[in-house]
C-alpha cells in the first residue's frame, strides 16, 4: 500500500531522446507518488513525447548541445514542487522502495538538501561483473542553489556555496538498465560519452572523476589500452577515502585482466583484501573469483563462490543487496549476482542442468533483469526444451527489450516461421523492421530486404540506421550489384568489412570489433558463405594482432577447427600470442603430440608468465613424459610468480574449458 498522505510535493524530472522503449516504465515506477512530471526532450523522432503526454507530463523541447547538465538544469527551471526525483529514461525506482522514499523525505532535517540513493547498474553476464552499485543525489530539494555540473556524468552541486549538497545516505534503490550491451550498442552510448569526455579533459586533463569515467567507456568499447592509459594517468591521485575508490580499483583490475596482465591484477586484489580485511569488505574476494574466471578455471570459481557466500553469511551480512561501502560497491546486486556468475561457469563447463536451476532461482528473485531471458532461453535451447521457452514468451509483462533478446536467441536456433509471430508482437516499429529485415535475408528474399532497409535509411550520418545499411549492402552483394552502392557506404566501418568479401585491397581497413560485429550479424542472417569468405580473406590481413583477436572470437563462438586453421596461419606468419599458443598446445596434447605441445606451451609461458592455465598445461605435459626436473621447475616458477597460491591445490581444483 502506497502512502498518499505526504506533507510535501514531489516532481519527476527526465531528459530524453528516442526513449520510447523505456520512458513508460520509468514514469510508471513513480506515477502514483509524484505530483508533476517534467520531461525535457532533445529531438526525439520516435513516440517518446507522445507516451509522456499520455502520462500527463509537461514536455519541454530543446536542442542537444553535448551537455547533460545544461539540459537537466533546464528541467529544474520548470519544477513547482518541494522535492524532485531525477531519473534517466532507462531507470526506474525499485518497486519496493516507494514508501521508503516518502518516509525518508518526510524525516529529512530542515538543512538537508539531498538524499543519496543507490543506483543498481545491471550489466550483461559474459566476461563481466553482472552489476555494480554506485550512489548519487537523485532526490533533492527544489532550490535555485542546487544545480548540475559537468557536461557528462553530471553531479548535483550547491553552486552558490561551491560545495556538494548537505545530504543523508539512504537505501533507496534505482534500477538502471542502460549498461546492458544489447541496449548500449544500439544507442552507441559509449562513443557519444567519449566525445564529450575528451572535450572536457582538454580543459582539465588530470580530473580524477572524468578520467575514470572515460576509462570505463573505453573499457566497455573493448579499447583496453586507452582505458589503462586514463586509469594510470590518475593513479597518484587515488585514495581509499575517495567516493570512487572501489570503482577505480575494479576497472583497473578488470582492465589488467583483459590485457592479460594477470600478475598486476592479482597483486592489487591481494593487497586490497588485506587492507579492507577488518571492515567486512567482500568486494575483492569477488574480484579474486573473477581473476580465476578470466583464466578459464571455472571449477575453482564455483568453489570460491560457495566459500564467499558462506563467508558473508558467517559475517552477519543481512542486507539482501550485498554491498561493501555505503557509497560505492564493486559487487552490487547481491547473492543473485554470485548465482549468475556461477551459472556462467557451469555453462562454460557444459553442465546445462545446473545452469538452468540457477537461472530459475534468480528469475524468481528478480524477474526484470533483461539479459536473464536471453541466457535462460539459450540454456533451454541447449537442453532442447523449446516448450519452456514458449512459456517464457507468454508472460504478459515482457517488454520489447525482453522479447528482442529472446528473438536474438531464436535466430541462431529455430526456424524462421517460429520467429515471425514473436516479431509481430513487438510494439516498437524499428525493432520489428530490424528483425523482419534479418528474416528476409535468411530466406534469401534480397529485393524485399533492400526495399525495407532502404525505407529506414535516411542519411550516412544517422547511426541509428547503421544496421539497415548493413542489411542493404548484404542484399545487393547477394544480387551481384556492388559498384552502385560502394560509394554510398564508404565511410561506414562495419560496411567496409563486406568490401573484403569481394575486394582484398580493402582488407587492411578492418578493425577487430568491426569484424566480430559483422560475423555476429551474418550468423543471424544465416550467411555462412560470407563468414567463410571473411575467414579466408583474414589470411591476407596485414595486422596480425586483429587477425589473432578474430581467431580467438571464432574459436569461442563459431567453429573451433576453422579458428585453429587460422591460428596456425598466424603463428607461421610470426605473430606469437600466448592465448593462441596455449590453445594450439592444448590441441596437440589432446592428439598426444606431447613434444610439439611442449614447444608451443613453453613459448606461451615465455610471452606471458602470469597466465595460470599455461602452468597447468606444462605440468600435465611434463608429467605425461616423466620429465621430473621440468615438473619441479614449473612448480617453482609458479610459486615465485604467485606466492599466495598453493600449486598442488590449484592442480586438484582446476578445470579448463576447451
XYZ file of C-alpha atoms in Angstrom:
658
model
C 0.000 0.000 0.000
C 1.472 3.371 -1.066
C 1.232 6.149 1.486
C -0.698 9.038 -0.062
C -0.744 11.438 2.909
C 2.640 13.056 2.345
C 3.270 16.594 3.636
C 5.381 17.702 0.650
C 5.037 17.813 -3.124
C 7.272 15.817 -5.445
C 8.145 16.084 -9.148
C 9.694 13.593 -11.532
C 12.227 15.078 -13.960
C 13.533 13.191 -17.014
C 15.545 14.140 -20.097
C 15.002 12.112 -23.263
C 15.829 11.462 -26.882
C 14.237 8.470 -28.634
C 13.405 6.605 -25.435
C 10.079 5.026 -26.426
C 11.237 1.610 -25.159
C 11.956 2.959 -21.669
C 10.057 6.123 -20.817
C 6.812 4.342 -19.964
C 8.499 2.055 -17.439
C 10.357 4.994 -15.936
C 7.203 7.058 -15.367
C 5.163 4.040 -14.229
C 7.670 3.408 -11.430
C 6.741 6.693 -9.681
C 3.441 7.802 -11.249
C 1.446 7.181 -8.064
C 3.748 9.195 -5.786
C 4.647 12.286 -7.848
C 2.601 15.469 -8.289
C 4.029 16.561 -11.632
C 6.242 15.221 -14.422
C 8.739 17.432 -16.254
C 10.265 15.933 -19.386
C 12.876 17.749 -21.470
C 13.270 16.224 -24.929
C 16.311 16.879 -27.125
C 14.951 15.851 -30.514
C 13.090 12.548 -30.367
C 11.847 11.206 -33.689
C 10.018 8.229 -32.173
C 6.957 8.169 -29.903
C 8.740 9.268 -26.691
C 6.900 12.578 -26.397
C 3.518 11.065 -27.199
C 3.976 8.443 -24.467
C 4.980 11.145 -21.974
C 1.919 13.235 -22.884
C -0.333 10.270 -22.139
C 1.019 10.229 -18.589
C 0.306 13.931 -18.184
C 3.905 15.084 -18.447
C 4.859 18.661 -19.234
C 7.163 18.289 -22.248
C 9.797 20.936 -22.997
C 11.681 20.663 -26.281
C 15.242 21.902 -26.619
C 18.337 21.486 -28.799
C 21.014 18.992 -27.708
C 24.404 20.718 -27.157
C 26.521 17.819 -25.776
C 25.891 18.964 -22.213
C 23.763 16.857 -19.864
C 23.964 19.383 -17.024
C 22.577 22.143 -19.221
C 19.533 20.056 -20.185
C 18.919 18.822 -16.637
C 19.147 22.337 -15.248
C 16.591 23.435 -17.829
C 14.199 20.808 -16.437
C 14.723 22.169 -12.910
C 13.632 25.633 -14.040
C 10.096 24.290 -14.679
C 9.608 22.472 -11.354
C 6.944 23.783 -8.946
C 7.182 21.189 -6.157
C 9.080 20.986 -2.845
C 11.199 17.976 -3.810
C 12.469 16.396 -7.043
C 13.348 12.867 -8.099
C 15.528 12.907 -11.241
C 15.617 9.683 -13.259
C 17.116 8.757 -16.602
C 14.636 7.240 -19.039
C 16.312 3.818 -18.723
C 15.958 3.923 -14.938
C 13.083 3.205 -12.592
C 12.553 3.437 -8.861
C 12.702 -0.008 -7.260
C 9.071 -1.091 -6.763
C 9.701 -1.973 -3.103
C 11.134 1.445 -2.240
C 8.306 3.914 -2.873
C 7.248 4.149 0.775
C 10.879 4.199 1.842
C 11.436 7.251 -0.382
C 8.392 9.082 1.005
C 9.353 8.311 4.613
C 12.979 9.379 4.068
C 11.929 12.730 2.587
C 9.464 13.317 5.461
C 12.167 12.707 8.075
C 14.807 14.962 6.483
C 16.050 17.806 8.680
C 15.487 21.371 7.509
C 19.110 21.755 6.416
C 19.110 18.518 4.377
C 19.321 19.317 0.674
C 19.562 15.880 -0.949
C 19.217 12.139 -0.411
C 21.984 9.819 -1.601
C 20.314 6.894 -3.407
C 21.716 3.584 -4.628
C 21.895 3.079 -8.398
C 21.772 -0.632 -9.298
C 23.540 -0.914 -12.655
C 22.586 -4.125 -14.427
C 25.104 -5.428 -16.944
C 25.455 -8.454 -19.193
C 26.746 -11.693 -17.748
C 29.526 -12.718 -20.060
C 33.079 -11.772 -19.063
C 31.802 -9.022 -16.796
C 30.668 -8.278 -13.317
C 26.927 -8.502 -13.717
C 26.223 -5.301 -11.879
C 27.511 -2.650 -9.543
C 26.142 -0.133 -7.126
C 27.068 3.493 -7.067
C 25.332 6.278 -5.208
C 24.145 9.645 -6.445
C 21.955 12.583 -5.469
C 18.755 11.657 -7.310
C 16.257 13.005 -4.760
C 16.739 16.610 -3.661
C 15.019 19.825 -2.661
C 13.811 22.292 -5.246
C 16.315 25.093 -4.555
C 17.809 27.563 -7.023
C 21.243 26.920 -5.492
C 21.157 23.207 -6.378
C 22.213 22.682 -9.965
C 24.091 20.086 -12.010
C 27.743 20.497 -13.021
C 29.935 18.671 -15.610
C 28.721 18.209 -19.198
C 28.565 14.422 -18.679
C 28.376 12.142 -15.620
C 26.876 15.236 -14.103
C 26.864 15.856 -10.335
C 24.491 17.864 -8.185
C 26.189 20.831 -6.514
C 25.330 23.835 -4.396
C 26.600 26.407 -6.868
C 26.112 29.385 -4.529
C 28.380 27.943 -1.819
C 30.582 25.828 -4.153
C 30.074 22.529 -2.305
C 28.218 19.224 -2.585
C 24.689 19.309 -1.160
C 24.055 18.574 2.511
C 22.751 15.024 2.275
C 21.657 11.867 4.047
C 22.586 8.328 2.945
C 19.657 6.038 2.137
C 18.925 2.500 0.966
C 16.514 3.739 -1.727
C 17.264 1.826 -4.920
C 17.065 2.956 -8.537
C 17.358 0.290 -11.246
C 19.498 1.283 -14.244
C 19.266 -0.842 -17.417
C 21.411 1.282 -19.747
C 24.624 -0.749 -19.487
C 23.100 -3.922 -20.880
C 25.064 -4.468 -24.098
C 22.022 -5.047 -26.329
C 20.851 -1.552 -25.364
C 24.222 0.180 -25.154
C 25.446 -0.999 -28.558
C 22.198 0.018 -30.246
C 22.420 3.548 -28.944
C 26.215 3.830 -29.251
C 26.214 5.364 -25.799
C 29.931 4.889 -25.107
C 31.079 6.618 -28.299
C 28.849 9.591 -27.571
C 30.096 9.806 -23.999
C 33.756 9.618 -25.031
C 33.365 12.556 -27.407
C 32.003 14.730 -24.590
C 34.565 13.488 -22.057
C 37.513 14.099 -24.390
C 36.367 17.661 -24.909
C 36.159 18.168 -21.140
C 39.605 16.626 -20.486
C 41.207 19.005 -22.967
C 40.482 21.733 -20.397
C 41.094 19.670 -17.250
C 43.357 16.719 -18.246
C 44.044 15.437 -14.719
C 40.473 15.428 -13.408
C 40.201 12.151 -11.444
C 36.446 11.694 -11.818
C 36.297 12.248 -15.582
C 39.461 10.254 -16.354
C 37.845 7.350 -14.516
C 34.630 7.844 -16.494
C 36.370 7.882 -19.868
C 38.392 4.810 -18.863
C 35.155 2.972 -18.127
C 33.747 3.974 -21.535
C 36.877 2.740 -23.334
C 36.684 -0.487 -21.323
C 33.109 -1.068 -22.471
C 34.165 -0.492 -26.081
C 36.964 -3.042 -25.704
C 39.775 -0.482 -26.086
C 41.668 -1.639 -23.013
C 44.948 0.134 -23.809
C 43.208 3.525 -23.761
C 41.297 2.543 -20.640
C 44.559 1.705 -18.891
C 46.138 4.981 -20.052
C 43.464 7.045 -18.316
C 43.471 4.856 -15.198
C 47.240 5.141 -14.779
C 47.103 8.850 -15.579
C 45.329 9.446 -12.242
C 46.936 6.640 -10.223
C 48.865 9.066 -7.999
C 45.608 10.796 -7.050
C 43.998 7.554 -5.855
C 42.848 7.432 -2.247
C 40.845 4.748 -0.448
C 38.773 7.587 1.024
C 37.665 8.776 -2.419
C 33.976 8.053 -3.112
C 35.049 6.431 -6.411
C 37.805 4.292 -4.850
C 36.153 0.899 -5.299
C 35.080 1.714 -8.863
C 38.611 2.806 -9.762
C 40.177 -0.375 -8.385
C 37.533 -2.550 -10.027
C 38.182 -1.211 -13.520
C 41.951 -1.151 -13.034
C 41.805 -4.847 -12.094
C 39.414 -5.741 -14.930
C 41.491 -3.791 -17.466
C 44.643 -5.627 -16.398
C 42.746 -8.919 -16.772
C 41.579 -8.050 -20.294
C 45.153 -7.148 -21.267
C 46.500 -10.428 -19.875
C 48.357 -8.642 -17.070
C 47.238 -11.221 -14.512
C 50.086 -10.638 -12.060
C 49.345 -6.905 -11.823
C 45.655 -7.630 -11.262
C 46.424 -10.301 -8.655
C 48.734 -8.029 -6.663
C 46.061 -5.314 -6.409
C 43.384 -7.826 -5.381
C 45.501 -9.392 -2.623
C 46.675 -6.026 -1.288
C 43.109 -4.695 -1.216
C 41.832 -7.849 0.513
C 44.376 -7.341 3.293
C 43.730 -3.615 3.609
C 39.973 -3.980 3.942
C 40.025 -7.232 5.946
C 38.757 -5.612 9.143
C 35.836 -3.672 7.674
C 33.742 -6.516 6.289
C 34.730 -5.792 2.685
C 33.953 -8.652 0.292
C 34.485 -6.810 -2.998
C 37.996 -8.115 -3.532
C 37.075 -11.685 -2.689
C 34.659 -11.418 -5.587
C 37.287 -9.873 -7.873
C 39.617 -12.724 -6.954
C 36.905 -15.094 -8.209
C 36.796 -13.112 -11.460
C 40.584 -13.442 -11.678
C 40.152 -17.223 -11.841
C 37.216 -16.815 -14.216
C 39.235 -14.803 -16.738
C 41.761 -17.639 -16.783
C 39.090 -20.280 -17.544
C 39.466 -22.000 -14.160
C 35.750 -22.497 -13.731
C 35.650 -25.243 -11.102
C 37.759 -23.044 -8.837
C 35.344 -20.163 -9.462
C 32.404 -22.300 -8.376
C 34.252 -23.449 -5.259
C 35.269 -19.870 -4.394
C 31.741 -18.526 -4.930
C 30.332 -21.070 -2.479
C 33.039 -20.147 0.032
C 32.313 -16.437 -0.363
C 28.577 -16.873 0.176
C 29.285 -18.763 3.401
C 31.829 -16.143 4.486
C 29.308 -13.353 4.002
C 26.591 -15.234 5.882
C 29.017 -16.019 8.688
C 29.945 -12.350 8.877
C 26.348 -11.438 9.673
C 25.539 -9.731 6.365
C 21.734 -9.427 6.465
C 21.156 -6.987 3.625
C 19.962 -8.904 0.563
C 21.819 -6.384 -1.613
C 25.328 -7.359 -0.577
C 27.461 -4.259 -0.728
C 30.607 -3.033 0.911
C 30.951 0.707 1.103
C 27.942 2.844 1.920
C 28.716 4.862 -1.189
C 30.005 2.519 -3.900
C 30.338 -1.207 -4.379
C 32.062 -3.462 -6.863
C 29.566 -6.249 -6.387
C 26.260 -4.522 -6.348
C 23.370 -6.870 -6.876
C 23.718 -9.360 -4.058
C 23.725 -13.141 -3.816
C 21.830 -13.475 -7.103
C 24.875 -11.995 -8.804
C 27.007 -14.822 -7.461
C 24.451 -17.300 -8.792
C 24.606 -15.706 -12.254
C 28.398 -15.939 -12.378
C 28.229 -19.494 -11.042
C 25.720 -20.332 -13.790
C 28.099 -18.889 -16.371
C 30.876 -21.152 -15.059
C 28.626 -24.211 -15.302
C 27.647 -23.194 -18.836
C 31.273 -22.990 -19.887
C 31.654 -26.481 -18.428
C 28.557 -27.533 -20.439
C 26.638 -28.521 -17.304
C 23.347 -27.077 -18.524
C 21.023 -28.568 -15.916
C 22.947 -26.791 -13.154
C 22.772 -23.582 -15.197
C 19.019 -23.924 -15.629
C 18.389 -24.401 -11.914
C 20.450 -21.332 -11.020
C 18.761 -19.136 -13.637
C 15.319 -20.164 -12.407
C 16.357 -19.288 -8.846
C 17.481 -15.833 -9.964
C 14.363 -15.310 -12.084
C 12.177 -15.897 -9.034
C 14.124 -13.249 -7.106
C 14.487 -10.655 -9.872
C 12.290 -11.036 -12.943
C 13.198 -7.702 -14.546
C 16.824 -8.442 -15.488
C 16.565 -8.368 -19.281
C 19.675 -10.368 -20.098
C 18.358 -13.197 -17.911
C 15.704 -14.036 -20.517
C 18.300 -14.321 -23.262
C 20.634 -16.547 -21.261
C 17.801 -18.666 -19.910
C 16.445 -19.184 -23.423
C 19.902 -20.182 -24.703
C 20.246 -22.807 -21.969
C 16.776 -24.177 -22.734
C 17.822 -24.444 -26.396
C 20.906 -26.425 -25.382
C 18.631 -28.775 -23.430
C 16.095 -28.925 -26.312
C 13.334 -27.589 -24.042
C 11.612 -25.328 -26.548
C 8.238 -25.705 -24.855
C 9.627 -23.948 -21.782
C 10.819 -21.065 -23.950
C 7.283 -20.725 -25.270
C 6.006 -20.427 -21.713
C 8.525 -17.648 -21.113
C 7.093 -15.758 -24.074
C 3.572 -15.984 -22.707
C 4.373 -13.667 -19.818
C 2.294 -10.526 -20.168
C 4.876 -8.215 -18.626
C 7.610 -8.945 -21.184
C 8.826 -5.676 -22.695
C 10.059 -5.206 -26.250
C 13.631 -5.475 -24.933
C 12.829 -8.817 -23.263
C 11.286 -10.075 -26.495
C 14.179 -8.771 -28.569
C 16.834 -10.642 -26.610
C 14.723 -13.798 -26.932
C 14.393 -13.278 -30.687
C 18.186 -12.976 -30.908
C 18.430 -16.376 -29.232
C 15.805 -17.864 -31.561
C 17.573 -16.521 -34.662
C 20.502 -18.864 -34.119
C 18.500 -21.917 -33.101
C 14.950 -22.018 -34.504
C 13.131 -21.932 -37.829
C 12.013 -18.633 -39.316
C 8.310 -19.401 -39.007
C 8.632 -19.806 -35.242
C 10.171 -16.347 -35.002
C 7.643 -14.415 -37.097
C 4.818 -14.442 -34.564
C 7.104 -13.131 -31.821
C 8.344 -10.354 -34.110
C 4.777 -9.285 -34.837
C 4.141 -8.912 -31.096
C 6.749 -6.137 -30.841
C 5.281 -2.686 -30.359
C 8.417 -0.804 -31.429
C 8.280 -0.433 -35.207
C 12.037 -0.013 -35.713
C 12.785 -3.201 -33.781
C 10.087 -5.007 -35.737
C 11.525 -3.914 -39.086
C 15.063 -4.744 -37.923
C 14.092 -8.376 -37.307
C 11.944 -8.535 -40.443
C 14.958 -7.480 -42.484
C 17.005 -10.267 -40.891
C 14.302 -12.779 -41.828
C 14.251 -11.559 -45.443
C 17.995 -12.157 -45.652
C 17.692 -15.605 -44.043
C 15.021 -16.542 -46.614
C 17.122 -15.083 -49.455
C 14.430 -12.533 -50.278
C 17.038 -9.994 -51.392
C 14.731 -7.462 -53.062
C 12.371 -7.374 -50.079
C 15.364 -6.807 -47.763
C 16.618 -3.970 -49.959
C 13.202 -2.311 -50.062
C 12.690 -2.497 -46.298
C 16.245 -1.393 -45.451
C 16.077 1.492 -47.922
C 12.903 2.771 -46.264
C 14.815 3.094 -42.972
C 17.960 4.710 -44.385
C 17.854 8.497 -44.180
C 21.468 9.585 -44.497
C 25.001 8.302 -43.871
C 25.322 10.070 -40.522
C 22.252 8.505 -38.908
C 23.893 5.914 -36.642
C 20.538 4.505 -35.613
C 20.154 3.091 -39.135
C 23.612 1.549 -39.417
C 22.184 -1.987 -39.175
C 19.788 -1.292 -42.044
C 22.665 -0.020 -44.174
C 24.470 -3.257 -43.399
C 21.463 -5.376 -44.446
C 21.038 -3.243 -47.575
C 24.629 -3.910 -48.556
C 24.430 -7.665 -47.973
C 21.312 -7.933 -50.153
C 22.952 -6.029 -53.017
C 26.079 -8.142 -52.619
C 23.972 -11.294 -52.980
C 22.398 -9.865 -56.124
C 25.865 -9.223 -57.525
C 25.438 -5.443 -57.573
C 28.416 -3.886 -55.771
C 29.553 -0.780 -57.606
C 26.248 1.071 -57.359
C 26.346 1.257 -53.570
C 30.052 1.000 -52.707
C 30.460 4.770 -52.667
C 27.307 5.281 -50.617
C 28.731 3.496 -47.595
C 32.448 4.224 -47.964
C 32.718 5.818 -44.506
C 30.912 3.046 -42.657
C 33.468 0.838 -40.900
C 31.089 -2.077 -40.484
C 30.192 -1.960 -44.162
C 33.858 -1.823 -45.180
C 34.198 -5.335 -43.794
C 31.893 -6.576 -46.534
C 34.188 -4.970 -49.116
C 36.795 -7.589 -48.202
C 34.475 -10.285 -49.444
C 34.837 -9.048 -52.998
C 37.952 -6.835 -52.982
C 41.046 -7.707 -50.937
C 42.615 -4.275 -51.309
C 40.286 -3.059 -48.557
C 41.441 -5.734 -46.113
C 43.732 -3.502 -44.072
C 40.950 -1.031 -43.246
C 39.277 -3.513 -40.932
C 39.077 -3.360 -37.150
C 38.763 -6.297 -34.787
C 35.466 -5.225 -33.213
C 34.048 -4.430 -36.650
C 34.831 -7.927 -37.915
C 33.279 -9.530 -34.829
C 30.113 -7.461 -35.187
C 29.757 -8.396 -38.839
C 30.307 -12.110 -38.168
C 27.650 -11.974 -35.435
C 25.204 -10.229 -37.782
C 25.909 -12.668 -40.621
C 25.275 -15.626 -38.287
C 21.803 -14.259 -37.519
C 21.125 -13.897 -41.238
C 22.364 -17.447 -41.975
C 25.003 -16.094 -44.367
C 27.653 -18.696 -43.582
C 29.257 -18.398 -47.016
C 30.063 -14.751 -46.299
C 31.549 -15.705 -42.939
C 33.726 -18.304 -44.670
C 34.860 -15.616 -47.109
C 35.825 -13.332 -44.220
C 37.819 -16.156 -42.595
C 39.641 -16.898 -45.853
C 40.423 -13.243 -46.504
C 41.775 -12.799 -42.977
C 44.829 -14.738 -44.149
C 45.678 -11.670 -46.260
C 45.275 -9.273 -43.349
C 48.492 -7.416 -42.556
C 47.590 -6.560 -38.958
C 48.090 -9.981 -37.378
C 47.002 -8.735 -33.969
C 43.498 -8.087 -35.316
C 43.541 -11.453 -37.080
C 44.501 -13.093 -33.782
C 41.656 -11.408 -31.889
C 39.212 -12.508 -34.578
C 40.548 -16.077 -34.486
C 40.008 -16.201 -30.716
C 36.477 -14.885 -31.193
C 35.771 -17.514 -33.861
C 37.146 -20.213 -31.549
C 34.636 -19.311 -28.839
C 31.589 -18.556 -30.985
C 31.706 -20.145 -34.425
C 33.961 -23.024 -35.455
C 36.906 -24.273 -33.402
C 38.592 -26.157 -36.235
C 38.456 -23.214 -38.658
C 39.730 -20.967 -35.864
C 42.657 -23.337 -35.254
C 43.482 -23.291 -39.004
C 43.610 -19.504 -38.810
C 45.732 -19.656 -35.630
C 48.251 -21.923 -37.331
C 48.492 -19.397 -40.171
C 49.065 -16.573 -37.659
C 51.882 -18.449 -35.889
C 53.539 -19.349 -39.192
C 53.474 -15.674 -40.117
C 55.482 -14.964 -36.957
C 52.835 -13.478 -34.670
C 53.052 -15.086 -31.229
C 50.108 -14.567 -28.892
C 50.193 -16.529 -25.617
C 46.477 -17.377 -25.815
C 46.779 -18.784 -29.336
C 49.927 -20.733 -28.485
C 48.172 -22.152 -25.436
C 45.121 -23.275 -27.470
C 47.332 -24.889 -30.133
C 49.430 -26.607 -27.451
C 46.343 -27.986 -25.760
C 45.001 -29.121 -29.134
C 48.245 -31.029 -29.771
C 48.153 -32.507 -26.268
C 44.698 -33.952 -26.990
C 46.212 -35.512 -30.129
C 49.034 -36.962 -27.936
C 51.648 -34.864 -29.748
C 53.344 -34.046 -26.441
C 56.738 -32.763 -27.607
C 55.238 -30.337 -30.136
C 52.738 -29.243 -27.497
C 55.543 -28.542 -25.011
C 57.333 -26.316 -27.518
C 54.245 -24.177 -28.021
C 53.333 -24.086 -24.322
C 56.849 -23.048 -23.327
C 56.698 -20.266 -25.920
C 53.346 -19.145 -24.450
C 54.859 -19.045 -20.947
C 57.830 -17.016 -22.184
C 55.445 -14.415 -23.622
C 53.185 -14.228 -20.555
C 54.451 -15.791 -17.341
C 51.296 -14.888 -15.390
C 48.715 -16.956 -17.328
C 47.868 -19.790 -14.931
C 46.460 -22.363 -17.440
C 49.855 -22.493 -19.179
C 51.499 -23.659 -15.945
C 48.842 -26.348 -15.532
C 49.227 -27.495 -19.145
C 53.034 -27.704 -18.907
C 52.762 -29.581 -15.601
C 50.463 -32.119 -17.287
C 52.726 -32.450 -20.337
C 55.930 -32.812 -18.314
C 54.248 -35.339 -16.037
C 52.988 -37.364 -19.021
C 56.579 -37.682 -20.264
C 58.008 -38.231 -16.736
C 60.218 -35.127 -17.021
C 60.726 -34.821 -13.256
C 63.181 -31.925 -13.305
C 60.892 -29.891 -15.528
C 57.920 -30.686 -13.301
C 59.848 -29.280 -10.327
C 60.903 -26.272 -12.398
C 57.346 -25.347 -13.422
C 56.106 -25.660 -9.828
C 58.935 -23.441 -8.534
C 58.372 -20.864 -11.261
C 54.658 -20.695 -10.468
C 55.307 -20.283 -6.738
C 57.730 -17.429 -7.471
C 55.073 -15.675 -9.556
C 52.104 -16.276 -7.233
C 53.296 -16.588 -3.658
C 49.764 -16.822 -2.245
C 48.506 -19.820 -4.258
C 49.332 -23.444 -3.453
C 50.144 -25.166 -6.747
C 49.023 -28.612 -5.581
C 45.656 -27.128 -4.556
C 45.434 -25.475 -7.973
C 46.011 -28.754 -9.814
C 43.449 -30.586 -7.687
C 40.725 -27.960 -8.140
C 41.275 -26.578 -11.633
C 39.366 -27.215 -14.837
C 39.955 -25.855 -18.310
C 37.220 -25.141 -20.842
C 38.175 -26.047 -24.407
